[in-house]
mmCIF file of C-alpha atoms and ligand atoms in Angstrom:
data_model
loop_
_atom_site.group_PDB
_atom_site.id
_atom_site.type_symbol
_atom_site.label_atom_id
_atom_site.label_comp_id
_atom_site.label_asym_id
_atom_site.label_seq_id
_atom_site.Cartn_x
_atom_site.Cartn_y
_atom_site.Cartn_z
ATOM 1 C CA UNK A 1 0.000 0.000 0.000
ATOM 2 C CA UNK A 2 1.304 3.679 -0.560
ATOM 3 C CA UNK A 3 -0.071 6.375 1.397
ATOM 4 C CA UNK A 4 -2.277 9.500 -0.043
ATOM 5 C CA UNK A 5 -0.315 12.688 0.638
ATOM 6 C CA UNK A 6 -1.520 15.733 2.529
ATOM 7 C CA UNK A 7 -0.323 17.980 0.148
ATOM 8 C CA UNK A 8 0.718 20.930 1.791
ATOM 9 C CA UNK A 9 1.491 22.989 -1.524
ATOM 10 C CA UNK A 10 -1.845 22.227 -2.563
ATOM 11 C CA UNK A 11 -3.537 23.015 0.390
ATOM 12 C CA UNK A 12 -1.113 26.376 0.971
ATOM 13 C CA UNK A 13 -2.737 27.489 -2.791
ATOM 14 C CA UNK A 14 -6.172 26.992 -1.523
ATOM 15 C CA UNK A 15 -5.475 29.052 1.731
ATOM 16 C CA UNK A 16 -3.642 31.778 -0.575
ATOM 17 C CA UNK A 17 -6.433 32.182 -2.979
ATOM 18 C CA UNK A 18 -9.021 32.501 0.099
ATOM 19 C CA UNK A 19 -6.739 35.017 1.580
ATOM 20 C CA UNK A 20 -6.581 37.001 -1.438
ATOM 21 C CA UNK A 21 -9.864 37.149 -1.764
ATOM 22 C CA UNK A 22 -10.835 38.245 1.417
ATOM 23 C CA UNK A 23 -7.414 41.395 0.654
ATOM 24 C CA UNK A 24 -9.706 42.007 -2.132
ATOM 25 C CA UNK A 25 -13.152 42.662 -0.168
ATOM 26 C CA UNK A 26 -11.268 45.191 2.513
ATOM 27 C CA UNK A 27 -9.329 47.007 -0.176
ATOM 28 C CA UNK A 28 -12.890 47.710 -1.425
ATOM 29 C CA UNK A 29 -13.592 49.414 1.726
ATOM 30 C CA UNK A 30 -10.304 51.236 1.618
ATOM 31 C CA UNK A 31 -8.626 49.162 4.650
ATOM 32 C CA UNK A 32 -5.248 47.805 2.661
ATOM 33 C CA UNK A 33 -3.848 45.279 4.919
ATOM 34 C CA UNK A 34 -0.064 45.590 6.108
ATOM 35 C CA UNK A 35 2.098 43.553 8.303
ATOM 36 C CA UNK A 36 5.720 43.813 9.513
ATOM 37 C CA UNK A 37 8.506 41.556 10.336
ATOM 38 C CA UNK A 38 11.462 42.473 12.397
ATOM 39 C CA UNK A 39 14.618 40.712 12.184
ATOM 40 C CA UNK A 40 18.020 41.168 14.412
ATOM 41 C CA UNK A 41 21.399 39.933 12.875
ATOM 42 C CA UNK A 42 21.539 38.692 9.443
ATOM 43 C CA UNK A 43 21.784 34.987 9.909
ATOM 44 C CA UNK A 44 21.063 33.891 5.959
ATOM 45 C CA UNK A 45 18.275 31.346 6.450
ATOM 46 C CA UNK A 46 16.514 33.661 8.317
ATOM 47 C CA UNK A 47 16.712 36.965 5.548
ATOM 48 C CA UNK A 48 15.413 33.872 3.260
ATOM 49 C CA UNK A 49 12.215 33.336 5.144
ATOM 50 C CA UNK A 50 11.567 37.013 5.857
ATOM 51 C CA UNK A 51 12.351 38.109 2.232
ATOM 52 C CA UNK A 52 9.796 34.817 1.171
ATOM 53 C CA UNK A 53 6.674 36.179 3.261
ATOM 54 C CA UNK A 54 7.429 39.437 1.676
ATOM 55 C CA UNK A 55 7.179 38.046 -1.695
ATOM 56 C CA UNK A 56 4.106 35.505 -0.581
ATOM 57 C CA UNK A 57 2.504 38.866 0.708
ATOM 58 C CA UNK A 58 2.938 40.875 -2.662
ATOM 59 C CA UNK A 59 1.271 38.172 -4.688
ATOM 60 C CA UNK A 60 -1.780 38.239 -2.416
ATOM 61 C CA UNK A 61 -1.764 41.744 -1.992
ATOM 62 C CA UNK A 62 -1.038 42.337 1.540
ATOM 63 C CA UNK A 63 1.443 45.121 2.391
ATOM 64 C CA UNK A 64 5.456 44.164 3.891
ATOM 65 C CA UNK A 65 7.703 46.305 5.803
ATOM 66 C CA UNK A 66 10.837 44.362 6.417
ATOM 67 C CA UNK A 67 13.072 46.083 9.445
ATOM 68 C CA UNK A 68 16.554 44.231 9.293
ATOM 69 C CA UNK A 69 18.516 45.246 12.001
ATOM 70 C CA UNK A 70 21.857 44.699 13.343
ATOM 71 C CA UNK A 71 22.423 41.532 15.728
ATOM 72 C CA UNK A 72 23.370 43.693 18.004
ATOM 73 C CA UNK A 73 20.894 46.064 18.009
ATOM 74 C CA UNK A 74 20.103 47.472 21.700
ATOM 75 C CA UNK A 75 16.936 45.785 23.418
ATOM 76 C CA UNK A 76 15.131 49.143 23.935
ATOM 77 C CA UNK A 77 15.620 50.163 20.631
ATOM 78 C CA UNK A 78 13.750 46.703 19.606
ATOM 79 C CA UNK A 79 11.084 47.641 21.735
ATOM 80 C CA UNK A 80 10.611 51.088 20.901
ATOM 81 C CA UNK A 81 10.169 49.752 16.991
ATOM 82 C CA UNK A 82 7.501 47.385 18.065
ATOM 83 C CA UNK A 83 5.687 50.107 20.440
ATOM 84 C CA UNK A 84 5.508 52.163 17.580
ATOM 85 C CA UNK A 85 4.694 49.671 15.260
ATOM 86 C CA UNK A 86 1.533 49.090 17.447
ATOM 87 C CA UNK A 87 0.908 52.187 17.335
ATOM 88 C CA UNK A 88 0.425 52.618 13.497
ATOM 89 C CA UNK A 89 -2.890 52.070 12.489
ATOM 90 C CA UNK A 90 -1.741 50.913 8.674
ATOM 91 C CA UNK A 91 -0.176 47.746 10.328
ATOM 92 C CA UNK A 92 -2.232 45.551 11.170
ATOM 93 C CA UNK A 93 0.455 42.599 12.283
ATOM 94 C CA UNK A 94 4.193 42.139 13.672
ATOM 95 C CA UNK A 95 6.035 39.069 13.657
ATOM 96 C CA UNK A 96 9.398 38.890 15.175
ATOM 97 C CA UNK A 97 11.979 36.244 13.615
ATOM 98 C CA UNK A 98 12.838 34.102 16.282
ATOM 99 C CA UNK A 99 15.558 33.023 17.245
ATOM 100 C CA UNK A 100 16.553 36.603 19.008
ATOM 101 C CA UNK A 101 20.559 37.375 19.929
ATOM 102 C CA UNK A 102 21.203 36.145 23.192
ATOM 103 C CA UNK A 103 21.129 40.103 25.042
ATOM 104 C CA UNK A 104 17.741 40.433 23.957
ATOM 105 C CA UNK A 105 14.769 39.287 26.580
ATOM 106 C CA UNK A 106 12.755 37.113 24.368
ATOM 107 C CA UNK A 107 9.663 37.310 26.608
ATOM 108 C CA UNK A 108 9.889 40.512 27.048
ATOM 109 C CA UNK A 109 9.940 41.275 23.742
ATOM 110 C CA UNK A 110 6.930 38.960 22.825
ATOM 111 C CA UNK A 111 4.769 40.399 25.272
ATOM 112 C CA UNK A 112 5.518 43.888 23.805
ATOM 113 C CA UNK A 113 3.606 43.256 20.470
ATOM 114 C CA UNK A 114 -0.455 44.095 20.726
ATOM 115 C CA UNK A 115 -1.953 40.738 21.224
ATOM 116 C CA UNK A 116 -4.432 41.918 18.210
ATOM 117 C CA UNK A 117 -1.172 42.493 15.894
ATOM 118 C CA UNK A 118 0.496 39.286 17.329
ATOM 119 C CA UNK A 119 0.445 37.027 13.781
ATOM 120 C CA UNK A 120 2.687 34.624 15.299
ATOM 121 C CA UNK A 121 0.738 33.454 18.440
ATOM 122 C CA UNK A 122 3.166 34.133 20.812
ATOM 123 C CA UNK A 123 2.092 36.630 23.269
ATOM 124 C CA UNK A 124 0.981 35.311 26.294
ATOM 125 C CA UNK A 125 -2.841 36.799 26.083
ATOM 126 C CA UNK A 126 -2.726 34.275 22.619
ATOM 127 C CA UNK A 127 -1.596 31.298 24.312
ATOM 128 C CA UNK A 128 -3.737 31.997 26.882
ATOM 129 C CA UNK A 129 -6.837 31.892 24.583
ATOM 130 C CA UNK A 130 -5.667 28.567 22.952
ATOM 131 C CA UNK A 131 -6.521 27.052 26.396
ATOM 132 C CA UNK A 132 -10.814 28.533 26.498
ATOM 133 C CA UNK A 133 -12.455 29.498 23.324
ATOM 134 C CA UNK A 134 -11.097 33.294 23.311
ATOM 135 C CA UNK A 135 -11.027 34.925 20.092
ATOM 136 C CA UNK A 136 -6.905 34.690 19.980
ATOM 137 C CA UNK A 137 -4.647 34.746 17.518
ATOM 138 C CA UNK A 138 -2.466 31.129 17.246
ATOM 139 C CA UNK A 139 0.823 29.709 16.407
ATOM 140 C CA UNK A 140 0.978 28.567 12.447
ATOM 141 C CA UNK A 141 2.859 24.917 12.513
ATOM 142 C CA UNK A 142 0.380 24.332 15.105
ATOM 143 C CA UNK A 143 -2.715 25.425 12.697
ATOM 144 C CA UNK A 144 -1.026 24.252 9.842
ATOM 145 C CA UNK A 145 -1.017 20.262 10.662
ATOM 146 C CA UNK A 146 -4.366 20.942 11.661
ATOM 147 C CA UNK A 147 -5.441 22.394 8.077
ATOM 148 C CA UNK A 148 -3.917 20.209 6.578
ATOM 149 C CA UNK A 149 -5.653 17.237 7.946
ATOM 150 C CA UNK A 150 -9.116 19.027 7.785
ATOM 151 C CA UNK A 151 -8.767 20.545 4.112
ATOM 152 C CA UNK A 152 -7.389 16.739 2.832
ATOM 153 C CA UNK A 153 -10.728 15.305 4.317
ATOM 154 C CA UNK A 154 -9.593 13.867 7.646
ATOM 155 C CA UNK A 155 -12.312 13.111 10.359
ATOM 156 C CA UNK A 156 -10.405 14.091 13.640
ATOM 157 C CA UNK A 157 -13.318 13.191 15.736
ATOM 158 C CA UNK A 158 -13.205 10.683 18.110
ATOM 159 C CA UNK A 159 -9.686 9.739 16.590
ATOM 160 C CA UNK A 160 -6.857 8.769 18.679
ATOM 161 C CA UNK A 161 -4.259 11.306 18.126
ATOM 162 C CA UNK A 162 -0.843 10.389 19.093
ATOM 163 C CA UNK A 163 1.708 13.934 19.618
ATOM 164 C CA UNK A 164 5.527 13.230 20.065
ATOM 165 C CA UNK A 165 6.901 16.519 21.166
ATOM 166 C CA UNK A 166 5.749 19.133 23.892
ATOM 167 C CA UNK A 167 7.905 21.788 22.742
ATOM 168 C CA UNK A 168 6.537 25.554 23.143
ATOM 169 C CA UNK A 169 6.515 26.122 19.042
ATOM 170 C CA UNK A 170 4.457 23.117 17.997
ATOM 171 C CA UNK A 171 3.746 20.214 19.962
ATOM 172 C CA UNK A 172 2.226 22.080 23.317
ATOM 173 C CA UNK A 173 -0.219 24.659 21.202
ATOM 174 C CA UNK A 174 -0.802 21.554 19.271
ATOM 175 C CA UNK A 175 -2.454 19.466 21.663
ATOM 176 C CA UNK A 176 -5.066 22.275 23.078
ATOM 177 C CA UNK A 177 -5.626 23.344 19.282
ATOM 178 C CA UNK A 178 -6.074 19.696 18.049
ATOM 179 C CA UNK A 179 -8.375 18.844 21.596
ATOM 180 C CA UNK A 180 -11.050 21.353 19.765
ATOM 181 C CA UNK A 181 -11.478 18.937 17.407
ATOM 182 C CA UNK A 182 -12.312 15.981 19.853
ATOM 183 C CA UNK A 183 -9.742 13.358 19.101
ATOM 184 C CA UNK A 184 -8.905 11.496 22.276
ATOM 185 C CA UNK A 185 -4.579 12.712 22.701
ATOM 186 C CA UNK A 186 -2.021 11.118 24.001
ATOM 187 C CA UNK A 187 1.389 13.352 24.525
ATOM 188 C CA UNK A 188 4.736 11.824 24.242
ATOM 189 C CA UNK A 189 8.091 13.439 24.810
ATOM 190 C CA UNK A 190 11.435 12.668 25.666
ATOM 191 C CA UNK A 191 10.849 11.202 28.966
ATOM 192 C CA UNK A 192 8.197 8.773 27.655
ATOM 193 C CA UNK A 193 9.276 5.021 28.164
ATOM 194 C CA UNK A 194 8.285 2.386 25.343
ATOM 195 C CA UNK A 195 7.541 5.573 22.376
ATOM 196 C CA UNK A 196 6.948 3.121 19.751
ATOM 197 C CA UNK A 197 4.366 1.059 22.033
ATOM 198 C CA UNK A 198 2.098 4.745 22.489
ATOM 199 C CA UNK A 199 2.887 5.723 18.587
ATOM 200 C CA UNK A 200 1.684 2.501 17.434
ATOM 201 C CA UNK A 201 -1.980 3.166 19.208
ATOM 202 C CA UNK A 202 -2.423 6.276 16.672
ATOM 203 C CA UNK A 203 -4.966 6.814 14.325
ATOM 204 C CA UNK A 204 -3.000 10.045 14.217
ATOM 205 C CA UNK A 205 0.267 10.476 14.658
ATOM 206 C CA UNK A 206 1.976 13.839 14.592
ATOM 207 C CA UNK A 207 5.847 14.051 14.765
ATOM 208 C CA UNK A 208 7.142 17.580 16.263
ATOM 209 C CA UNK A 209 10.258 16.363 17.690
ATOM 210 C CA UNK A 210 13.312 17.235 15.293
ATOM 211 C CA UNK A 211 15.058 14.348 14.913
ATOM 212 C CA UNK A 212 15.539 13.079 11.618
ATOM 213 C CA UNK A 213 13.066 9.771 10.287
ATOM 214 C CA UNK A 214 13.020 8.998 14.535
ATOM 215 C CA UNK A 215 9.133 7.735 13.419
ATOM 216 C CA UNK A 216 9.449 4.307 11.819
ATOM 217 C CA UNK A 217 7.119 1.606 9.563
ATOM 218 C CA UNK A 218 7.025 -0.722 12.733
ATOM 219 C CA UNK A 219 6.032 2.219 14.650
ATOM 220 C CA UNK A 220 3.084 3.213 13.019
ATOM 221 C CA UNK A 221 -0.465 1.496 13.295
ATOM 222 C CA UNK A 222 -1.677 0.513 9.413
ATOM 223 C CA UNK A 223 -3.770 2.954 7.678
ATOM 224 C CA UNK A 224 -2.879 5.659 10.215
ATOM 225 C CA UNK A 225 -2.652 9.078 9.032
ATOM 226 C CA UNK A 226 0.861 10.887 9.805
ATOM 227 C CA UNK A 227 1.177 14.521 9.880
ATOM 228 C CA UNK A 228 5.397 15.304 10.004
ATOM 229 C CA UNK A 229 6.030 18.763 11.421
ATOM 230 C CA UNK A 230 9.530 18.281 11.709
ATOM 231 C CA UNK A 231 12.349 19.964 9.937
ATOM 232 C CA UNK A 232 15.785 19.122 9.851
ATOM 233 C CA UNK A 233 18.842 19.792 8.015
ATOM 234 C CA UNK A 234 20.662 16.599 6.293
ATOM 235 C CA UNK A 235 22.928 16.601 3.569
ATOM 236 C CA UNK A 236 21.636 18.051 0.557
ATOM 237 C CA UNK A 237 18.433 19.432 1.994
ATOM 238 C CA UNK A 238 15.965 18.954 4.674
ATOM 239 C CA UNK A 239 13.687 15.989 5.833
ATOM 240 C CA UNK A 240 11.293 15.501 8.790
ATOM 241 C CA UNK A 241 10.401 13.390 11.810
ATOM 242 C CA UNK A 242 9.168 11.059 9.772
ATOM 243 C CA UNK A 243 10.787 7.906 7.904
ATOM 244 C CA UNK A 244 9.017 8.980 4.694
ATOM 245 C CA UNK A 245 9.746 6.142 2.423
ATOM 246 C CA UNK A 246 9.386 3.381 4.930
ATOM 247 C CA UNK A 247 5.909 4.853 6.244
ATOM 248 C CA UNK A 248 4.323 5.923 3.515
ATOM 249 C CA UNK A 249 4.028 1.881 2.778
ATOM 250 C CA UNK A 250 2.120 1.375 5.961
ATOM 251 C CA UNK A 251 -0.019 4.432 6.220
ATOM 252 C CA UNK A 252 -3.343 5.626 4.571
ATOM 253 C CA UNK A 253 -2.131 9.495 4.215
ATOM 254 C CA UNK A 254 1.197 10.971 5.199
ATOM 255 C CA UNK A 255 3.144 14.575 4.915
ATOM 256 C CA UNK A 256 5.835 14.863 3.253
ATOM 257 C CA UNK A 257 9.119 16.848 4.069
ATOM 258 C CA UNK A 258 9.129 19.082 2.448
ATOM 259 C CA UNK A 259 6.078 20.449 0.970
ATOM 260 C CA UNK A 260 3.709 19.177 3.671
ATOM 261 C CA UNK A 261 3.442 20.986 6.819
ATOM 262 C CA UNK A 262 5.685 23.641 6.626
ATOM 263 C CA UNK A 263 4.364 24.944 3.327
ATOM 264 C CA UNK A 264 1.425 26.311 4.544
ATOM 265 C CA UNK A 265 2.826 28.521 7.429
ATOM 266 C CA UNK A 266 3.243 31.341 5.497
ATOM 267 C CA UNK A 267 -0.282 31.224 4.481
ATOM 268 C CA UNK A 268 -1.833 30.611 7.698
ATOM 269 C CA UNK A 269 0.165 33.919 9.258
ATOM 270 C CA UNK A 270 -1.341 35.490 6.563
ATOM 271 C CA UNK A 271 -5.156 34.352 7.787
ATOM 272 C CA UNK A 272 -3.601 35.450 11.394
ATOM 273 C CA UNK A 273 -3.108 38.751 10.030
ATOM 274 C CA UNK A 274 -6.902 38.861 8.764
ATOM 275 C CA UNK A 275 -8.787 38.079 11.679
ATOM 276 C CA UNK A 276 -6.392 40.188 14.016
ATOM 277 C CA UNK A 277 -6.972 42.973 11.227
ATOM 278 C CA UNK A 278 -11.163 42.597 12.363
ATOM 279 C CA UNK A 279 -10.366 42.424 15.771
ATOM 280 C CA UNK A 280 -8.225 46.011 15.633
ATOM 281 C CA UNK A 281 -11.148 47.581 13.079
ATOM 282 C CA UNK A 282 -14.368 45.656 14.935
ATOM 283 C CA UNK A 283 -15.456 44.227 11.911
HETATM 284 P P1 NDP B 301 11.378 21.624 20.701
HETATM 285 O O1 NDP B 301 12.829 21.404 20.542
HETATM 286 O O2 NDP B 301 10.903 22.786 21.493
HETATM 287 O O3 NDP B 301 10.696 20.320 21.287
HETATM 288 C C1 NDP B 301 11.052 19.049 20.867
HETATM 289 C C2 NDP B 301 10.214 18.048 21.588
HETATM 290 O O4 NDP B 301 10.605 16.755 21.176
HETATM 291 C C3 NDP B 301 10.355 18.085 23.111
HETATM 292 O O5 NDP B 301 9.101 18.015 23.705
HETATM 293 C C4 NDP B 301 11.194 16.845 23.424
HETATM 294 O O6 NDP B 301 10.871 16.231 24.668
HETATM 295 C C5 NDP B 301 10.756 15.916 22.300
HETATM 296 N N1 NDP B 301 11.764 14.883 22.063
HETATM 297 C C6 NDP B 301 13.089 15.017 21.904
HETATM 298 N N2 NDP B 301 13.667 13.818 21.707
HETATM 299 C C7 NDP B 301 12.681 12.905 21.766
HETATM 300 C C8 NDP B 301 12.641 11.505 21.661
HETATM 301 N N3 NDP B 301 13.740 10.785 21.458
HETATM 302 N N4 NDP B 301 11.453 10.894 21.774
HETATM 303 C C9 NDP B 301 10.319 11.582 21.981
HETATM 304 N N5 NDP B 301 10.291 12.928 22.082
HETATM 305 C C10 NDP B 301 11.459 13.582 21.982
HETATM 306 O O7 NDP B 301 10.773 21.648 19.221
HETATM 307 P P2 NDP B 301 9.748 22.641 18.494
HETATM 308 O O8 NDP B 301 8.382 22.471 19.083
HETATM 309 O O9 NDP B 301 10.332 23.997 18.426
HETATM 310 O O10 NDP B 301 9.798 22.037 17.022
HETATM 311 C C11 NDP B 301 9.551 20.684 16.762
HETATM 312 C C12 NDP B 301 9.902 20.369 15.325
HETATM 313 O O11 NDP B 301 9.097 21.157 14.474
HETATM 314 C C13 NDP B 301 11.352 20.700 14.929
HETATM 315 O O12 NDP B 301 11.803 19.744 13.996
HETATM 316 C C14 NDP B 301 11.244 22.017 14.219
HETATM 317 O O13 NDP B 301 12.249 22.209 13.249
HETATM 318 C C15 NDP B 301 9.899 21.861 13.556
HETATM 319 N N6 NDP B 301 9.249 23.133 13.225
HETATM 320 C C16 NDP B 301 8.616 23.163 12.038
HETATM 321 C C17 NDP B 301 8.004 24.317 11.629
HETATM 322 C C18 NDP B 301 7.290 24.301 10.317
HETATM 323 O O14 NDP B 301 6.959 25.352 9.788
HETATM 324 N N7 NDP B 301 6.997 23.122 9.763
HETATM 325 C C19 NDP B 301 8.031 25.545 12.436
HETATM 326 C C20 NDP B 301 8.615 25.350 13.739
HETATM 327 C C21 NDP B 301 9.232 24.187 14.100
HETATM 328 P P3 NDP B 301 11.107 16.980 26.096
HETATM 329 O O15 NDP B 301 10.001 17.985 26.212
HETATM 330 O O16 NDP B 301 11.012 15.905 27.079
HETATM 331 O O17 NDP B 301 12.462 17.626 26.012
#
């Protein structure tokens, strides 16, 4: 058997097109949606993702302003960019590249953004809200495996959804997210004794952990559906969580890395920046 993908280009398209659409409607009511993204130090892979959203955002009409600043740019000044960034009624979201240089207060600074303007999910007001049904704004990889079960068809109801990884980014947001949708969860991390005996009860299985193809064929139940949100850097490119080539054989639909989960992050900040937009305006 070979497993139907979850085709996170795809699905990213579909997102992109609704977003655009929805640009399109405020423009006619004069409101031009703008975000900006603030990045200290000029570590390359990081300039590539900013400079990416900024191109996503042009072809879906949403405004950029891109503030690259030195790595060793003084905390206050950082803040005083966001304050007035939340200040400016013309931008209507701030994302700040993570990682920050090590002088900088990194909860400090993600408290600092308007939890309205917060496209990334970070501020503590948002992952508050991801706990009750508050009107918050949420962490993409989080929303994105999410989406990308939903929009390929998936039935997470009643499910048992297996998470390995708690971390802050994608596995914790993940579980109170996914627990909307009624699966029944189980949470596994580093600590957890016997992994493969808890993965193999999954009808789901989601992989946030960062450790290259750690999720293997005799891990995974047949006909389970595997969502990979892992990244990480090999030789010649990047691969997930996930054993790709081995699971695919034993699952009904899988991820892949990349062009799965990942791919639609962009888009989903993008929906963040839309409903925080009608929160700001009241619409
Ligand atoms: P963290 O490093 O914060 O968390 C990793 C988690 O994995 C921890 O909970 C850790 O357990 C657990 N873990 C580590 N080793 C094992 C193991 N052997 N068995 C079981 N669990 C283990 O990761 P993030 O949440 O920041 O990110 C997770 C993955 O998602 C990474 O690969 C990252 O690159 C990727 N990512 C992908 C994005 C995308 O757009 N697709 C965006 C952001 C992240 P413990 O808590 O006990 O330490």
């Amino acid at each position: 058997m070979s497993a139907n993908l979850l085709d996170g280009k795809a699905i990213a398209k579909e997102i992109r097109e609704e977003v655009k659409a929805e640009v399109l409607i405020l423009k006619e009511q004069g409101i031009e949606p703008k975000m900006a993204v603030i990045l200290c130090g000029d570590d390359p892979a990081s300039v590539f993702y900013a400079q990416s959203k900024e191109k996503a955002a042009a072809k879906v009409g949403i405004g950029f302003e891109f503030y690259n600043l030195p790595g060793n740019t003084p905390e206050e000044e950082l803040l005083t960019i966001v304050d007035k960034l939340n200040k400016d009624d013309s931008i209507h979201g701030v994302m700040i590249e993570l990682p920050l240089p090590s002088h900088i207060n990194k909860e400090k600074v993600m408290e600092s953004v308007l939890p309205e303007k917060d496209v990334d999910g970070i501020h503590p007001k948002n992952r508050g809200y991801i706990l009750s049904d508050g009107p918050g704004l949420f962490p993409a990889t989080p929303q994105s495996c999410i989406e990308l079960m939903l929009r390929s068809g998936v039935e997470i109801k009643g499910k048992h959804a297996v998470i390995v990884g708690r971390g802050e980014t994608v596995g914790k947001p993940l579980v109170f997210l996914l627990l909307k949708h009624n699966p029944t969860i189980t949470i596994c991390h580093s600590k957890t004794t016997d992994l493969a005996s808890f993965v193999r009860q999954g009808d789901i299985v989601i992989a946030a952990v960062g450790r290259p193809k750690m999720i293997t064929k005799d891990m995974i139940k047949p006909g389970a559906i595997v969502v990979d949100a892992g990244i990480n850097e090999i030789q010649g490119g990047y691969c997930g969580d996930v054993d790709f080539d081995e699971v695919k054989e034993i699952a009904s639909m899988i991820s892949p890395v990349p062009g799965g989960v990942g791919s639609l992050t962009t888009a989903i900040i993008f929906k963040n920046l839309l409903k925080g937009l009608k929160m700001q305006k009241g619409l």
